Short mmCIF file of C-alpha atoms in Angstrom, two decimals:
data_model
loop_
_atom_site.label_atom_id
_atom_site.label_comp_id
_atom_site.label_asym_id
_atom_site.label_seq_id
_atom_site.Cartn_x
_atom_site.Cartn_y
_atom_site.Cartn_z
CA UNK A 1 28.50 -12.00 -1.94
CA UNK A 2 28.54 -15.21 0.18
CA UNK A 3 24.95 -16.04 -0.79
CA UNK A 4 25.71 -15.42 -4.46
CA UNK A 5 28.58 -17.91 -4.20
CA UNK A 6 26.20 -20.50 -2.73
CA UNK A 7 27.30 -20.23 0.90
CA UNK A 8 23.71 -19.86 2.08
CA UNK A 9 24.00 -20.51 5.79
CA UNK A 10 27.02 -18.37 6.23
CA UNK A 11 25.42 -15.56 4.23
CA UNK A 12 22.12 -15.91 6.15
CA UNK A 13 24.06 -15.63 9.40
CA UNK A 14 25.67 -12.45 8.46
CA UNK A 15 22.37 -11.02 7.25
CA UNK A 16 20.68 -11.86 10.55
CA UNK A 17 23.54 -10.35 12.43
CA UNK A 18 23.23 -7.15 10.42
CA UNK A 19 19.52 -7.03 11.01
CA UNK A 20 19.97 -7.53 14.74
CA UNK A 21 22.54 -4.76 14.90
CA UNK A 22 20.41 -2.32 12.80
CA UNK A 23 16.83 -3.32 13.08
CA UNK A 24 15.57 -0.11 11.61
CA UNK A 25 17.70 -0.48 8.51
CA UNK A 26 15.23 -1.47 5.79
CA UNK A 27 17.81 -2.50 3.30
CA UNK A 28 19.62 -4.84 5.77
CA UNK A 29 16.22 -6.52 6.51
CA UNK A 30 15.43 -6.75 2.78
CA UNK A 31 18.74 -8.48 2.26
CA UNK A 32 17.89 -11.03 4.86
CA UNK A 33 14.45 -11.61 3.37
CA UNK A 34 15.75 -11.95 -0.17
CA UNK A 35 18.42 -14.44 0.92
CA UNK A 36 15.77 -16.59 2.51
CA UNK A 37 14.27 -17.27 -0.89
CA UNK A 38 17.42 -19.02 -2.11
CA UNK A 39 17.81 -21.12 1.00
CA UNK A 40 16.08 -24.45 1.53
CA UNK A 41 14.02 -24.79 4.69
CA UNK A 42 11.76 -21.68 4.26
CA UNK A 43 8.27 -22.47 2.87
CA UNK A 44 5.75 -20.04 1.73
CA UNK A 45 4.42 -19.45 5.27
CA UNK A 46 7.88 -18.62 6.59
CA UNK A 47 8.43 -16.17 3.74
CA UNK A 48 5.05 -14.56 4.35
CA UNK A 49 5.74 -14.17 7.95
CA UNK A 50 9.12 -12.45 7.29
CA UNK A 51 7.46 -10.19 4.75
CA UNK A 52 4.94 -9.10 7.40
CA UNK A 53 7.81 -8.54 9.88
CA UNK A 54 9.50 -6.28 7.40
CA UNK A 55 6.30 -4.29 6.86
CA UNK A 56 5.82 -3.91 10.69
CA UNK A 57 9.40 -2.71 11.17
CA UNK A 58 9.74 -0.31 8.37
CA UNK A 59 6.40 0.45 6.61
CA UNK A 60 3.46 0.60 8.96
CA UNK A 61 4.46 3.95 10.60
CA UNK A 62 4.81 5.59 7.21
CA UNK A 63 1.53 4.15 5.91
CA UNK A 64 -0.36 5.61 8.89
CA UNK A 65 0.65 9.04 7.57
CA UNK A 66 -1.31 8.43 4.37
CA UNK A 67 -3.10 11.55 2.85
CA UNK A 68 -6.07 11.95 0.68
CA UNK A 69 -5.65 12.20 -3.09
CA UNK A 70 -6.68 14.85 -5.56
CA UNK A 71 -6.88 12.43 -8.55
CA UNK A 72 -10.16 12.81 -10.53
CA UNK A 73 -12.37 9.76 -9.87
CA UNK A 74 -13.43 9.20 -13.39
CA UNK A 75 -13.70 5.50 -14.38
CA UNK A 76 -12.82 5.67 -18.04
CA UNK A 77 -10.39 8.53 -18.36
CA UNK A 78 -6.82 8.19 -19.45
CA UNK A 79 -4.82 6.82 -16.45
CA UNK A 80 -1.36 7.75 -15.29
CA UNK A 81 0.71 4.66 -14.67
CA UNK A 82 3.92 5.03 -12.68
CA UNK A 83 6.63 2.34 -12.97
CA UNK A 84 9.30 2.26 -10.33
CA UNK A 85 12.37 0.19 -10.91
CA UNK A 86 16.22 0.20 -10.80
CA UNK A 87 16.25 -2.67 -13.36
CA UNK A 88 15.16 -1.08 -16.63
CA UNK A 89 18.21 -2.33 -18.43
CA UNK A 90 19.60 -5.66 -19.55
CA UNK A 91 18.32 -7.49 -16.45
CA UNK A 92 15.57 -10.07 -16.14
CA UNK A 93 12.94 -7.38 -15.26
CA UNK A 94 14.21 -5.21 -18.18
CA UNK A 95 13.94 -8.09 -20.62
CA UNK A 96 10.53 -9.22 -19.45
CA UNK A 97 8.97 -5.87 -19.12
CA UNK A 98 10.23 -4.05 -22.23
CA UNK A 99 7.51 -5.68 -24.48
CA UNK A 100 4.83 -4.43 -22.05
CA UNK A 101 5.95 -0.88 -22.32
CA UNK A 102 6.20 -1.14 -26.07
CA UNK A 103 2.65 -2.45 -26.42
CA UNK A 104 0.80 -0.14 -23.89
CA UNK A 105 -2.15 1.71 -25.34
CA UNK A 106 -1.04 5.35 -25.08
CA UNK A 107 -4.47 6.58 -25.84
CA UNK A 108 -5.71 4.97 -22.57
CA UNK A 109 -2.55 5.15 -20.46
CA UNK A 110 0.14 7.63 -19.82
CA UNK A 111 3.50 6.04 -18.78
CA UNK A 112 5.76 7.65 -16.36
CA UNK A 113 9.01 5.75 -15.37
CA UNK A 114 10.88 6.51 -12.15
CA UNK A 115 14.12 4.78 -12.82
CA UNK A 116 17.19 4.17 -10.71
CA UNK A 117 19.40 2.65 -13.39
CA UNK A 118 23.04 3.14 -12.50
CA UNK A 119 24.45 1.71 -15.80
CA UNK A 120 22.00 2.53 -18.59
CA UNK A 121 22.29 0.59 -21.82
CA UNK A 122 20.43 0.11 -25.11
CA UNK A 123 17.44 -1.44 -23.37
CA UNK A 124 17.27 1.62 -21.05
CA UNK A 125 17.10 3.75 -24.13
CA UNK A 126 14.18 1.65 -25.45
CA UNK A 127 12.29 2.25 -22.19
CA UNK A 128 12.98 5.95 -22.29
CA UNK A 129 11.66 6.16 -25.84
CA UNK A 130 8.40 4.46 -24.85
CA UNK A 131 7.74 6.48 -21.70
CA UNK A 132 5.76 9.68 -21.73
CA UNK A 133 7.97 10.87 -18.97
CA UNK A 134 11.13 9.64 -17.47
CA UNK A 135 12.69 10.52 -14.14
CA UNK A 136 16.20 9.41 -13.07
CA UNK A 137 15.76 9.05 -9.30
CA UNK A 138 18.92 7.34 -8.16
CA UNK A 139 19.89 10.13 -5.79
CA UNK A 140 16.42 11.14 -4.79
CA UNK A 141 15.37 10.18 -1.21
CA UNK A 142 12.30 8.07 -0.63
CA UNK A 143 10.38 10.88 0.81
CA UNK A 144 11.24 13.20 -2.06
CA UNK A 145 10.39 10.55 -4.63
CA UNK A 146 6.97 9.91 -3.00
CA UNK A 147 6.23 13.70 -3.14
CA UNK A 148 7.22 13.74 -6.83
CA UNK A 149 4.82 10.77 -7.59
CA UNK A 150 2.09 12.49 -5.67
CA UNK A 151 2.73 15.78 -7.52
CA UNK A 152 2.64 13.99 -10.84
CA UNK A 153 -0.88 12.79 -10.11
CA UNK A 154 -0.01 9.03 -10.59
CA UNK A 155 -3.23 6.98 -10.48
CA UNK A 156 -1.59 3.52 -10.44
CA UNK A 157 1.96 2.97 -9.08
CA UNK A 158 3.67 -0.21 -10.02
CA UNK A 159 6.70 -1.73 -8.09
CA UNK A 160 9.00 -3.82 -10.32
CA UNK A 161 11.66 -4.61 -7.64
CA UNK A 162 10.17 -6.30 -4.60
CA UNK A 163 13.03 -6.57 -2.04
CA UNK A 164 15.84 -6.78 -4.61
CA UNK A 165 18.71 -4.35 -4.76
CA UNK A 166 17.79 -0.75 -5.38
CA UNK A 167 14.15 -1.20 -4.34
CA UNK A 168 12.09 1.74 -3.25
CA UNK A 169 9.60 -0.02 -1.03
CA UNK A 170 9.63 2.85 1.45
CA UNK A 171 8.25 4.99 -1.30
CA UNK A 172 5.29 2.68 -1.69
CA UNK A 173 4.88 2.58 2.18
CA UNK A 174 4.08 6.30 2.01
CA UNK A 175 1.14 5.51 -0.40
CA UNK A 176 1.80 8.37 -2.90
CA UNK A 177 -0.78 6.92 -5.30
CA UNK A 178 -4.37 5.78 -4.74
CA UNK A 179 -3.68 2.32 -6.34
CA UNK A 180 -0.46 0.50 -5.77
CA UNK A 181 0.63 -2.76 -7.40
CA UNK A 182 3.37 -5.12 -6.47
CA UNK A 183 4.50 -6.65 -9.77
CA UNK A 184 8.22 -7.62 -9.45
CA UNK A 185 8.55 -8.14 -13.15
CA UNK A 186 6.18 -9.46 -15.84
CA UNK A 187 6.87 -12.94 -17.32
CA UNK A 188 6.49 -12.47 -21.03
CA UNK A 189 9.15 -12.12 -23.65
CA UNK A 190 9.58 -11.92 -27.39
CA UNK A 191 13.00 -13.43 -27.04
CA UNK A 192 16.27 -11.55 -27.62
CA UNK A 193 16.50 -10.35 -31.25
CA UNK A 194 20.18 -11.41 -31.33
CA UNK A 195 19.73 -14.99 -30.27
CA UNK A 196 21.48 -17.41 -32.64
CA UNK A 197 19.65 -20.10 -34.36
CA UNK A 198 18.97 -23.37 -32.50
CA UNK A 199 21.95 -25.71 -32.75
CA UNK A 200 21.66 -29.46 -33.49
CA UNK A 201 21.34 -31.69 -30.45
CA UNK A 202 24.90 -32.07 -28.98
CA UNK A 203 24.23 -35.68 -27.85
CA UNK A 204 24.20 -36.76 -31.55
CA UNK A 205 27.77 -35.55 -32.13
CA UNK A 206 29.37 -35.90 -28.70
CA UNK A 207 28.10 -39.34 -27.84
CA UNK A 208 27.18 -38.23 -24.30
CA UNK A 209 24.49 -36.05 -22.77
CA UNK A 210 25.40 -32.64 -21.42
CA UNK A 211 23.13 -31.19 -18.77
CA UNK A 212 23.27 -27.50 -18.05
CA UNK A 213 22.33 -24.80 -15.73
CA UNK A 214 23.01 -21.07 -16.30
CA UNK A 215 21.25 -19.77 -13.24
CA UNK A 216 22.54 -17.54 -10.48
CA UNK A 217 24.81 -19.71 -8.42
CA UNK A 218 22.97 -18.79 -5.27
CA UNK A 219 20.18 -21.05 -6.53
CA UNK A 220 22.48 -24.12 -6.61
CA UNK A 221 22.07 -25.27 -3.02
CA UNK A 222 23.43 -28.45 -1.40
CA UNK A 223 20.12 -30.07 -1.97
CA UNK A 224 20.26 -29.22 -5.62
CA UNK A 225 23.77 -30.66 -5.99
CA UNK A 226 22.68 -33.87 -4.18
CA UNK A 227 19.89 -34.40 -6.61
CA UNK A 228 21.83 -33.56 -9.69
CA UNK A 229 24.52 -35.96 -8.46
CA UNK A 230 21.89 -38.77 -8.47
CA UNK A 231 21.12 -37.98 -12.13
CA UNK A 232 24.82 -38.04 -13.03
CA UNK A 233 25.45 -41.27 -11.21
CA UNK A 234 22.55 -42.86 -13.14
CA UNK A 235 24.11 -41.76 -16.38
CA UNK A 236 27.82 -42.52 -16.04
CA UNK A 237 28.83 -40.75 -19.37
CA UNK A 238 26.79 -37.58 -18.68
CA UNK A 239 28.34 -34.18 -18.17
CA UNK A 240 27.15 -31.06 -16.26
CA UNK A 241 27.92 -27.54 -17.36
CA UNK A 242 27.33 -24.62 -14.88
CA UNK A 243 27.73 -21.16 -16.24
CA UNK A 244 27.32 -17.85 -14.35
CA UNK A 245 29.24 -14.83 -13.25
CA UNK A 246 30.25 -16.22 -9.84
CA UNK A 247 32.09 -19.07 -11.54
CA UNK A 248 34.61 -16.58 -13.01
CA UNK A 249 36.38 -17.18 -9.56
CA UNK A 250 38.64 -20.14 -9.66
CA UNK A 251 38.31 -21.03 -6.00
CA UNK A 252 34.48 -21.06 -6.37
CA UNK A 253 34.79 -23.41 -9.30
CA UNK A 254 37.00 -25.68 -7.26
CA UNK A 255 34.62 -25.60 -4.34
CA UNK A 256 31.61 -26.68 -6.47
CA UNK A 257 33.61 -29.41 -8.21
CA UNK A 258 34.50 -30.60 -4.62
CA UNK A 259 30.79 -30.55 -3.58
CA UNK A 260 29.96 -32.86 -6.46
CA UNK A 261 32.92 -35.12 -5.66
CA UNK A 262 31.57 -35.58 -2.17
CA UNK A 263 28.35 -36.88 -3.78
CA UNK A 264 30.32 -39.40 -5.76
CA UNK A 265 30.62 -37.50 -9.01
CA UNK A 266 34.10 -37.15 -10.51
CA UNK A 267 35.22 -33.48 -10.76
CA UNK A 268 36.06 -34.01 -14.42
CA UNK A 269 32.33 -34.45 -15.23
CA UNK A 270 31.47 -30.99 -13.86
CA UNK A 271 32.34 -28.10 -16.23
CA UNK A 272 32.07 -24.65 -14.52
CA UNK A 273 32.20 -21.59 -16.77
CA UNK A 274 32.30 -17.94 -15.83
CA UNK A 275 30.69 -14.69 -17.16
CA UNK A 276 30.01 -14.44 -20.83
CA UNK A 277 28.31 -11.52 -22.75
CA UNK A 278 24.58 -12.25 -23.22
CA UNK A 279 24.78 -13.11 -26.88
CA UNK A 280 27.62 -15.66 -26.13
CA UNK A 281 25.69 -17.07 -23.19
CA UNK A 282 22.73 -17.82 -25.46
CA UNK A 283 25.03 -19.42 -28.04
CA UNK A 284 26.42 -21.74 -25.33
CA UNK A 285 22.99 -23.52 -25.20
CA UNK A 286 24.28 -25.11 -28.49
CA UNK A 287 26.38 -27.28 -26.19
CA UNK A 288 23.48 -28.28 -23.73
CA UNK A 289 21.13 -31.11 -24.34
CA UNK A 290 18.89 -30.63 -21.22
CA UNK A 291 18.71 -27.82 -18.70
CA UNK A 292 18.28 -28.66 -15.02
CA UNK A 293 16.29 -26.17 -12.98
CA UNK A 294 17.41 -25.28 -9.46
CA UNK A 295 15.20 -25.15 -6.34
CA UNK A 296 13.82 -23.78 -4.07
CA UNK A 297 14.28 -20.67 -6.35
CA UNK A 298 13.68 -21.71 -9.88
CA UNK A 299 14.70 -20.07 -13.09
CA UNK A 300 12.72 -17.26 -14.64
CA UNK A 301 14.45 -15.53 -17.61
CA UNK A 302 17.03 -18.39 -17.61
CA UNK A 303 14.28 -20.92 -18.23
CA UNK A 304 12.82 -18.88 -21.08
CA UNK A 305 16.14 -18.45 -22.68
CA UNK A 306 16.83 -22.12 -22.62
CA UNK A 307 13.50 -22.98 -24.18
CA UNK A 308 14.00 -20.23 -26.85
CA UNK A 309 17.36 -21.97 -27.65
CA UNK A 310 15.73 -25.33 -28.01
CA UNK A 311 16.79 -26.80 -24.70
CA UNK A 312 14.07 -28.58 -22.61
CA UNK A 313 14.00 -27.74 -18.93
CA UNK A 314 13.32 -30.21 -16.07
CA UNK A 315 11.99 -28.44 -12.94
CA UNK A 316 10.85 -29.38 -9.49
CA UNK A 317 7.73 -27.32 -8.72
CA UNK A 318 7.90 -25.37 -5.39
CA UNK A 319 5.41 -24.07 -2.86
CA UNK A 320 6.37 -20.41 -2.93
CA UNK A 321 6.15 -18.12 -5.98
CA UNK A 322 9.90 -18.08 -6.44
CA UNK A 323 9.81 -21.81 -6.87
CA UNK A 324 7.09 -21.91 -9.56
CA UNK A 325 8.40 -19.67 -12.33
CA UNK A 326 9.60 -22.60 -14.40
CA UNK A 327 6.38 -24.52 -13.71
CA UNK A 328 4.44 -21.59 -15.22
CA UNK A 329 6.69 -21.32 -18.22
CA UNK A 330 6.75 -24.97 -19.03
CA UNK A 331 2.91 -25.09 -18.71
CA UNK A 332 2.55 -22.13 -20.98
CA UNK A 333 4.57 -23.80 -23.84
CA UNK A 334 2.60 -27.07 -23.44
CA UNK A 335 5.27 -29.09 -21.63
CA UNK A 336 3.74 -29.84 -18.17
CA UNK A 337 5.27 -33.30 -18.25
CA UNK A 338 8.63 -31.79 -17.64
CA UNK A 339 7.37 -30.53 -14.27
CA UNK A 340 8.28 -32.84 -11.40
CA UNK A 341 6.27 -33.03 -8.21
CA UNK A 342 8.82 -34.80 -6.11
CA UNK A 343 12.68 -35.03 -6.14
CA UNK A 344 12.31 -38.72 -7.28
CA UNK A 345 10.17 -37.66 -10.13
CA UNK A 346 12.79 -34.98 -11.07
CA UNK A 347 15.53 -37.62 -11.44
CA UNK A 348 13.36 -40.03 -13.37
CA UNK A 349 12.25 -37.25 -15.81
CA UNK A 350 15.84 -36.21 -16.52
CA UNK A 351 17.02 -39.80 -16.96
CA UNK A 352 14.00 -40.69 -19.17
CA UNK A 353 14.71 -37.80 -21.48
CA UNK A 354 18.28 -38.97 -22.02
CA UNK A 355 17.04 -42.45 -22.85
CA UNK A 356 14.83 -41.09 -25.61
CA UNK A 357 17.12 -39.27 -28.08
CA UNK A 358 14.43 -39.17 -30.78
CA UNK A 359 12.20 -37.09 -28.34
CA UNK A 360 15.03 -34.78 -27.49
CA UNK A 361 15.63 -34.19 -31.20
CA UNK A 362 11.90 -33.44 -31.82
CA UNK A 363 11.79 -31.11 -28.81
CA UNK A 364 14.84 -29.17 -29.85
CA UNK A 365 13.61 -28.66 -33.41
CA UNK A 366 10.19 -27.36 -32.37
CA UNK A 367 10.75 -25.56 -29.06
CA UNK A 368 11.35 -22.11 -30.48
CA UNK A 369 8.29 -22.29 -32.74
CA UNK A 370 6.34 -23.72 -29.79
CA UNK A 371 7.38 -20.88 -27.50
CA UNK A 372 6.83 -18.15 -30.10
CA UNK A 373 3.15 -19.34 -30.39
CA UNK A 374 2.59 -19.54 -26.68
CA UNK A 375 1.41 -16.89 -24.18
CA UNK A 376 5.00 -16.41 -23.13
CA UNK A 377 5.67 -14.44 -26.30
CA UNK A 378 2.19 -12.86 -26.71
CA UNK A 379 3.38 -9.47 -25.47
CA UNK A 380 0.42 -7.60 -26.94
CA UNK A 381 -2.05 -10.01 -25.46
CA UNK A 382 -0.43 -9.90 -22.11
CA UNK A 383 -0.34 -6.14 -22.19
CA UNK A 384 -4.05 -5.97 -22.93
CA UNK A 385 -4.80 -8.21 -19.98
CA UNK A 386 -2.58 -6.17 -17.78
CA UNK A 387 -4.32 -2.92 -18.84
CA UNK A 388 -7.64 -4.54 -18.22
CA UNK A 389 -6.56 -5.41 -14.64
CA UNK A 390 -5.35 -1.89 -14.17
CA UNK A 391 -8.70 -0.49 -15.36
CA UNK A 392 -10.63 -2.80 -13.03
CA UNK A 393 -8.44 -1.75 -10.09
CA UNK A 394 -9.10 1.89 -10.92
CA UNK A 395 -12.84 1.33 -11.10
CA UNK A 396 -12.87 -0.38 -7.69
CA UNK A 397 -11.02 2.61 -6.24
CA UNK A 398 -13.50 5.01 -7.85
CA UNK A 399 -16.31 3.13 -6.18
CA UNK A 400 -14.83 3.64 -2.74
CA UNK A 401 -15.38 6.63 -0.53
CA UNK A 402 -12.95 8.76 1.60
CA UNK A 403 -9.28 8.10 0.93
#
């Protein structure tokens, strides 16, 4: 909760204490590791080191118990793909991965979902309809789930959670399938079918620019606030709208306004907004001229939604994977010039966009069409490439001997 409200150091301290008190608790260690991704000061090497620590504490002993497999080693046969996730619902993973499941070649691949969805919704129903088999595994232990996967004869087991809440990494540690894939979500989307039309550029009717960020508040670190404040001070009439669930709390809104005030930005220029249903959240982009991407954990689904709603995104590329989502998305829609290499470039990019209203209008009018024609929305093409990768993995396994 503390990390999700942007209190990173306090949250990290509690997570470290929990891990120290219960070093064998895999979930407590995962919470610490996940929180590190949101906090400045942890580069790719530090994150990799902690990931290896997690594996040595919790997974290696289980992995050593690995058994042989009865799966038929036929290179071209129909393969059984198992997907493990607690996020097969209206969640970034759910939104991104639904098109993949929809486009899978059922002649070549059998789909089995091991889902831990606590609150199923319409998107969950879509997943169930596409799956050849569906297991609800919320109450199943890791050991029991691993045995179920082994009994089902899964050839390739895919993790869609990483260290996020509800993960089943200790199932994967038991190696129940001969080929295992860490995916953590697949970044392609057809765009929500209920997204409203792109609204006209707000700057033209309001007379001032409105920046926006609808990301998880945990991503809005003190360094992010300091950099955004530089942009706002360079543009005295500009406003910043922040919208996310954590800002439904009045004290959190006041604290963030205070953080901007300490950086020399009047509280009246910062507009915090709380939770909104997804359809309304998308419509809120009609009030945003430019989206500002946070760091070191960049936007993923949020960036795609902004682009779909005609709002250009300025991002600061990072070293770790979590800091390069938006870099990838902007490159795929043909806008690498909105990717900053340094904090100074980030400020200059944002200010330059405001000073070129004609370009903002052109971008807004064409972004949805541009995105629809990009690899980001080519669900069928992405799925074919993914299936080809699965097949290549399987062929390499078939070529090995022993386990």
